[in-house]
CSV table of C-alpha atoms in Angstrom, one decimal:
chain,number,residue,atom,x,y,z
A,868,MET,CA,-0.3,-0.1,-0.1
A,869,ALA,CA,1.7,2.8,-1.3
A,870,VAL,CA,1.5,5.8,1.2
A,871,THR,CA,3.0,10.0,1.4
A,872,GLN,CA,3.2,11.6,4.5
A,873,HIS,CA,3.3,15.8,4.1
A,874,PRO,CA,4.6,18.2,6.0
A,875,MET,CA,2.0,20.3,7.9
A,876,HIS,CA,1.3,22.7,6.0
A,877,ILE,CA,0.8,21.1,2.6
A,878,LEU,CA,-2.3,19.1,5.3
A,879,ALA,CA,-4.1,22.4,4.4
A,880,GLU,CA,-5.0,21.2,0.8
A,881,PHE,CA,-6.6,17.7,2.3
A,882,LEU,CA,-8.4,20.2,4.7
A,883,PRO,CA,-12.0,22.6,4.6
A,884,GLU,CA,-10.6,26.3,4.4
A,885,GLY,CA,-10.3,27.4,7.9
A,886,CYS,CA,-10.2,24.9,10.1
A,887,PHE,CA,-6.3,23.6,9.2
A,888,GLU,CA,-4.9,26.1,12.5
A,889,PRO,CA,-6.7,23.8,15.1
A,890,VAL,CA,-6.3,20.8,13.9
A,891,ALA,CA,-2.7,21.1,14.0
A,892,ASP,CA,-2.7,22.4,17.0
A,893,TYR,CA,-3.9,18.8,17.9
A,894,LEU,CA,-1.2,17.2,16.2
A,895,ASN,CA,1.6,19.8,16.9
A,896,HIS,CA,1.0,19.0,20.8
A,897,TYR,CA,0.0,15.6,20.7
A,898,LYS,CA,2.7,14.8,18.2
A,899,VAL,CA,0.9,13.3,15.8
A,900,HIS,CA,3.0,11.3,13.1
A,901,LEU,CA,0.1,11.9,10.2
A,902,THR,CA,0.0,9.5,7.3
A,903,ILE,CA,-1.9,9.9,4.5
A,904,THR,CA,-2.6,6.9,1.9
A,905,ARG,CA,-4.2,6.0,-1.4
A,906,LYS,CA,-7.8,4.8,-1.1
A,907,ARG,CA,-8.7,1.5,0.9
A,908,LYS,CA,-12.0,0.0,0.6
A,909,SER,CA,-12.2,-1.2,4.5
A,910,VAL,CA,-11.4,1.9,6.5
A,911,LEU,CA,-11.8,5.2,5.8
A,912,GLY,CA,-8.8,6.2,8.6
A,913,ASP,CA,-6.9,4.7,11.4
A,914,TYR,CA,-5.2,5.6,15.2
A,915,ARG,CA,-2.5,3.5,16.7
A,916,HIS,CA,-1.3,4.8,20.3
A,917,ALA,CA,1.8,6.7,21.0
A,918,SER,CA,4.3,3.5,22.6
A,919,GLN,CA,7.9,4.0,24.6
A,920,HIS,CA,9.6,4.0,20.7
A,921,ARG,CA,6.9,5.6,18.9
A,922,ASN,CA,4.5,9.1,18.4
A,923,HIS,CA,0.7,8.7,17.8
A,924,SER,CA,0.4,7.4,14.4
A,925,ILE,CA,-2.4,8.5,12.0
A,926,THR,CA,-3.5,7.2,9.2
A,927,ILE,CA,-6.1,8.5,6.7
A,928,ASN,CA,-7.7,8.1,3.0
A,929,GLY,CA,-5.9,10.9,0.8
A,930,ASN,CA,-9.0,10.2,-1.8
A,931,LEU,CA,-11.9,11.6,0.7
A,932,ASN,CA,-13.3,14.9,0.1
A,933,LYS,CA,-12.4,17.9,2.3
A,934,TYR,CA,-15.6,17.4,4.7
A,935,GLU,CA,-15.0,13.6,4.7
A,936,PHE,CA,-11.6,14.0,5.6
A,937,LEU,CA,-11.8,15.8,8.5
A,938,ILE,CA,-14.6,13.8,9.7
A,939,THR,CA,-13.0,11.1,9.3
A,940,LEU,CA,-9.4,12.8,11.5
A,941,LEU,CA,-11.3,13.5,13.5
A,942,HIS,CA,-13.0,10.2,14.5
A,943,GLU,CA,-9.2,9.1,14.9
A,944,LEU,CA,-8.2,12.1,16.6
A,945,ALA,CA,-10.9,10.8,19.4
A,946,HIS,CA,-9.3,7.5,20.2
A,947,LEU,CA,-6.5,9.2,19.6
A,948,LEU,CA,-7.6,11.9,23.0
A,949,THR,CA,-9.1,9.0,24.9
A,950,PHE,CA,-5.4,7.1,25.0
A,951,GLU,CA,-4.6,9.9,26.8
A,952,ILE,CA,-6.7,9.9,29.4
A,953,PHE,CA,-7.9,5.7,29.6
A,954,GLY,CA,-4.9,3.9,27.8
A,955,HIS,CA,-6.4,0.7,27.5
A,956,LYS,CA,-8.7,1.4,30.3
A,957,VAL,CA,-11.7,1.3,28.3
A,958,GLU,CA,-13.5,0.2,25.0
A,959,PRO,CA,-12.0,1.4,21.6
A,960,HIS,CA,-15.6,3.1,20.4
A,961,GLY,CA,-16.7,2.9,24.7
A,962,LYS,CA,-18.7,6.5,25.9
A,963,GLU,CA,-15.4,7.8,26.7
A,964,TRP,CA,-14.4,8.1,23.0
A,965,LYS,CA,-18.0,9.2,22.3
A,966,GLN,CA,-17.9,12.0,24.2
A,967,PHE,CA,-14.5,13.1,22.8
A,968,TYR,CA,-15.7,12.4,19.2
A,969,SER,CA,-19.1,14.4,19.7
A,970,LYS,CA,-17.4,17.2,21.1
A,971,LEU,CA,-14.0,17.3,18.4
A,972,LEU,CA,-17.8,17.3,15.8
A,973,LEU,CA,-19.0,20.1,18.1
A,974,ARG,CA,-16.2,22.4,18.1
A,975,PHE,CA,-15.6,22.5,14.4
A,976,THR,CA,-19.4,22.6,13.5
A,977,GLU,CA,-19.5,25.9,15.8
A,978,GLN,CA,-16.4,27.0,13.7
A,979,GLN,CA,-18.8,27.1,10.3
A,980,VAL,CA,-16.5,24.8,8.3
A,981,PHE,CA,-19.5,22.6,6.9
A,982,PRO,CA,-22.4,23.2,4.3
A,983,GLU,CA,-25.4,23.4,5.9
A,984,ASP,CA,-26.8,20.3,4.6
A,985,ILE,CA,-23.4,18.1,6.5
A,986,VAL,CA,-24.2,19.6,9.7
A,987,LEU,CA,-27.7,18.4,9.6
A,988,ALA,CA,-26.2,15.0,8.9
A,989,LEU,CA,-24.5,15.3,11.6
A,990,GLN,CA,-26.5,16.1,14.4
A,991,LYS,CA,-27.2,12.9,15.0
A,992,SER,CA,-23.3,11.5,14.9
A,993,ILE,CA,-22.8,14.5,17.4
A,994,ARG,CA,-25.6,13.3,20.4
A,995,ASN,CA,-24.5,9.8,19.3
A,996,PRO,CA,-21.2,9.0,17.3
A,997,SER,CA,-21.2,5.9,15.9
A,998,ALA,CA,-18.7,3.4,15.4
A,999,THR,CA,-18.2,2.6,11.9
A,1000,ALA,CA,-19.4,4.0,8.7
A,1001,ASN,CA,-21.6,1.4,8.1
A,1002,GLY,CA,-23.2,3.2,11.5
A,1003,GLU,CA,-23.4,6.5,9.5
A,1004,THR,CA,-24.8,6.4,6.3
A,1005,GLU,CA,-26.9,9.3,6.2
A,1006,LEU,CA,-23.9,11.1,7.0
A,1007,LEU,CA,-22.0,9.7,4.4
A,1008,ILE,CA,-24.7,10.0,1.7
A,1009,VAL,CA,-24.4,13.6,2.0
A,1010,LEU,CA,-20.8,13.8,2.7
A,1011,ARG,CA,-20.1,11.7,-1.2
A,1012,LYS,CA,-22.1,14.6,-2.1
A,1013,TYR,CA,-19.1,17.2,-2.0
A,1014,ASN,CA,-16.6,14.4,-4.3
A,1015,THR,CA,-14.6,16.2,-6.1
A,1016,VAL,CA,-13.8,13.6,-9.1
A,1017,SER,CA,-16.8,11.6,-9.8
A,1018,THR,CA,-18.2,9.4,-12.2
A,1019,THR,CA,-22.0,9.3,-14.0
A,1020,ASP,CA,-22.8,5.6,-14.6
A,1021,VAL,CA,-21.6,5.4,-10.8
A,1022,LEU,CA,-24.4,5.3,-8.3
A,1023,LEU,CA,-24.4,4.5,-4.4
A,1024,LEU,CA,-26.1,1.3,-3.8
A,1025,ALA,CA,-28.5,3.8,-1.8
A,1026,HIS,CA,-29.7,4.9,-5.3
A,1027,VAL,CA,-30.5,1.8,-6.5
A,1028,PRO,CA,-34.4,1.2,-6.9
A,1029,GLU,CA,-34.9,-2.1,-5.6
A,1030,GLY,CA,-35.1,-5.2,-7.7
A,1031,ALA,CA,-32.3,-3.4,-10.5
A,1032,VAL,CA,-29.1,-6.0,-11.2
A,1033,PHE,CA,-26.4,-3.8,-10.7
A,1034,ILE,CA,-22.3,-4.1,-11.5
A,1035,THR,CA,-19.9,-4.0,-8.6
A,1036,GLU,CA,-16.0,-3.2,-8.9
A,1037,ASN,CA,-15.0,-6.5,-9.4
A,1038,GLY,CA,-17.8,-6.8,-12.3
A,1039,ARG,CA,-20.2,-9.2,-10.7
A,1040,LEU,CA,-23.3,-9.4,-11.4
A,1041,PHE,CA,-26.2,-8.6,-8.5
A,1042,LYS,CA,-30.0,-8.0,-8.0
A,1043,LYS,CA,-30.4,-5.6,-5.2
A,1044,GLY,CA,-32.8,-6.7,-2.7
A,1045,HIS,CA,-34.0,-5.5,1.0
A,1046,LYS,CA,-33.1,-3.4,3.9
A,1047,ARG,CA,-32.1,-4.8,6.4
A,1048,ARG,CA,-31.2,-2.7,9.0
A,1049,LYS,CA,-28.4,-0.4,7.5
A,1050,ARG,CA,-27.3,-3.2,4.8
A,1051,TYR,CA,-29.4,-4.3,1.6
A,1052,GLU,CA,-29.6,-8.3,0.9
A,1053,CYS,CA,-28.4,-8.6,-3.3
A,1054,VAL,CA,-28.6,-11.2,-4.4
A,1055,GLU,CA,-25.5,-12.8,-7.2
A,1056,VAL,CA,-26.8,-13.8,-10.6
A,1057,GLN,CA,-24.7,-16.0,-11.9
A,1058,SER,CA,-24.5,-18.4,-8.4
A,1059,GLY,CA,-28.3,-16.8,-6.5
A,1060,LEU,CA,-26.1,-17.0,-3.4
A,1061,ARG,CA,-27.7,-13.9,-1.3
A,1062,TYR,CA,-25.1,-11.0,0.3
A,1063,ALA,CA,-25.3,-8.3,2.6
A,1064,PHE,CA,-24.3,-4.6,0.2
A,1065,SER,CA,-23.5,-1.4,2.7
A,1066,ALA,CA,-26.1,1.6,1.5
A,1067,ILE,CA,-22.9,3.1,0.5
A,1068,CYS,CA,-21.0,0.6,-1.6
A,1069,GLU,CA,-20.6,2.4,-5.2
A,1070,VAL,CA,-21.7,0.3,-7.9
A,1071,LYS,CA,-22.6,0.6,-12.0
A,1072,LEU,CA,-26.4,0.0,-13.5
A,1073,TYR,CA,-26.4,-3.0,-15.2
A,1074,ALA,CA,-27.9,-2.1,-19.2
A,1075,ALA,CA,-28.5,-6.0,-20.5
A,1076,GLN,CA,-26.7,-6.6,-23.7
């Protein structure tokens, strides 16, 4: 996996206008080693705590739009702040982490760095943050509207009509089924097997030849 380590001033290019200084203050104060990576399918960002031989480390996907990048970074900073106070004594996404993440989100929404639709979508996260992206589907759907690079034939699965056939990134065909809690139950056309898909999975509609 290719990674890029950016000088601190370059970080401003990945963030919404007006929030570089408070973000940089956190990173400098806690001596965070920030790494920006290429797109990863399983995670948007991750955090590794400081030890005797290394500083705190945060890794963020570099393909995220500025608002999603900031929110992901705040998610990981909340892990850092939780570790600083509680170490390994609490759950990774327990009430302590939720409190820190909520405070960080609230701080940056009050600084008016987010558009109004993102602020509205963030209210649920501020009240009760989710541990994973799949738990914040509505927020992520709003965030994806701000992607600077878009492909006209690529859709979020949430926007695919029920019963339609779609193509995944690896070329497999599925028929979209009912939503089961946070995910859609879809049937693979070739095998007939059922799979659960996130609502924010990027797919293409299949046009029969």
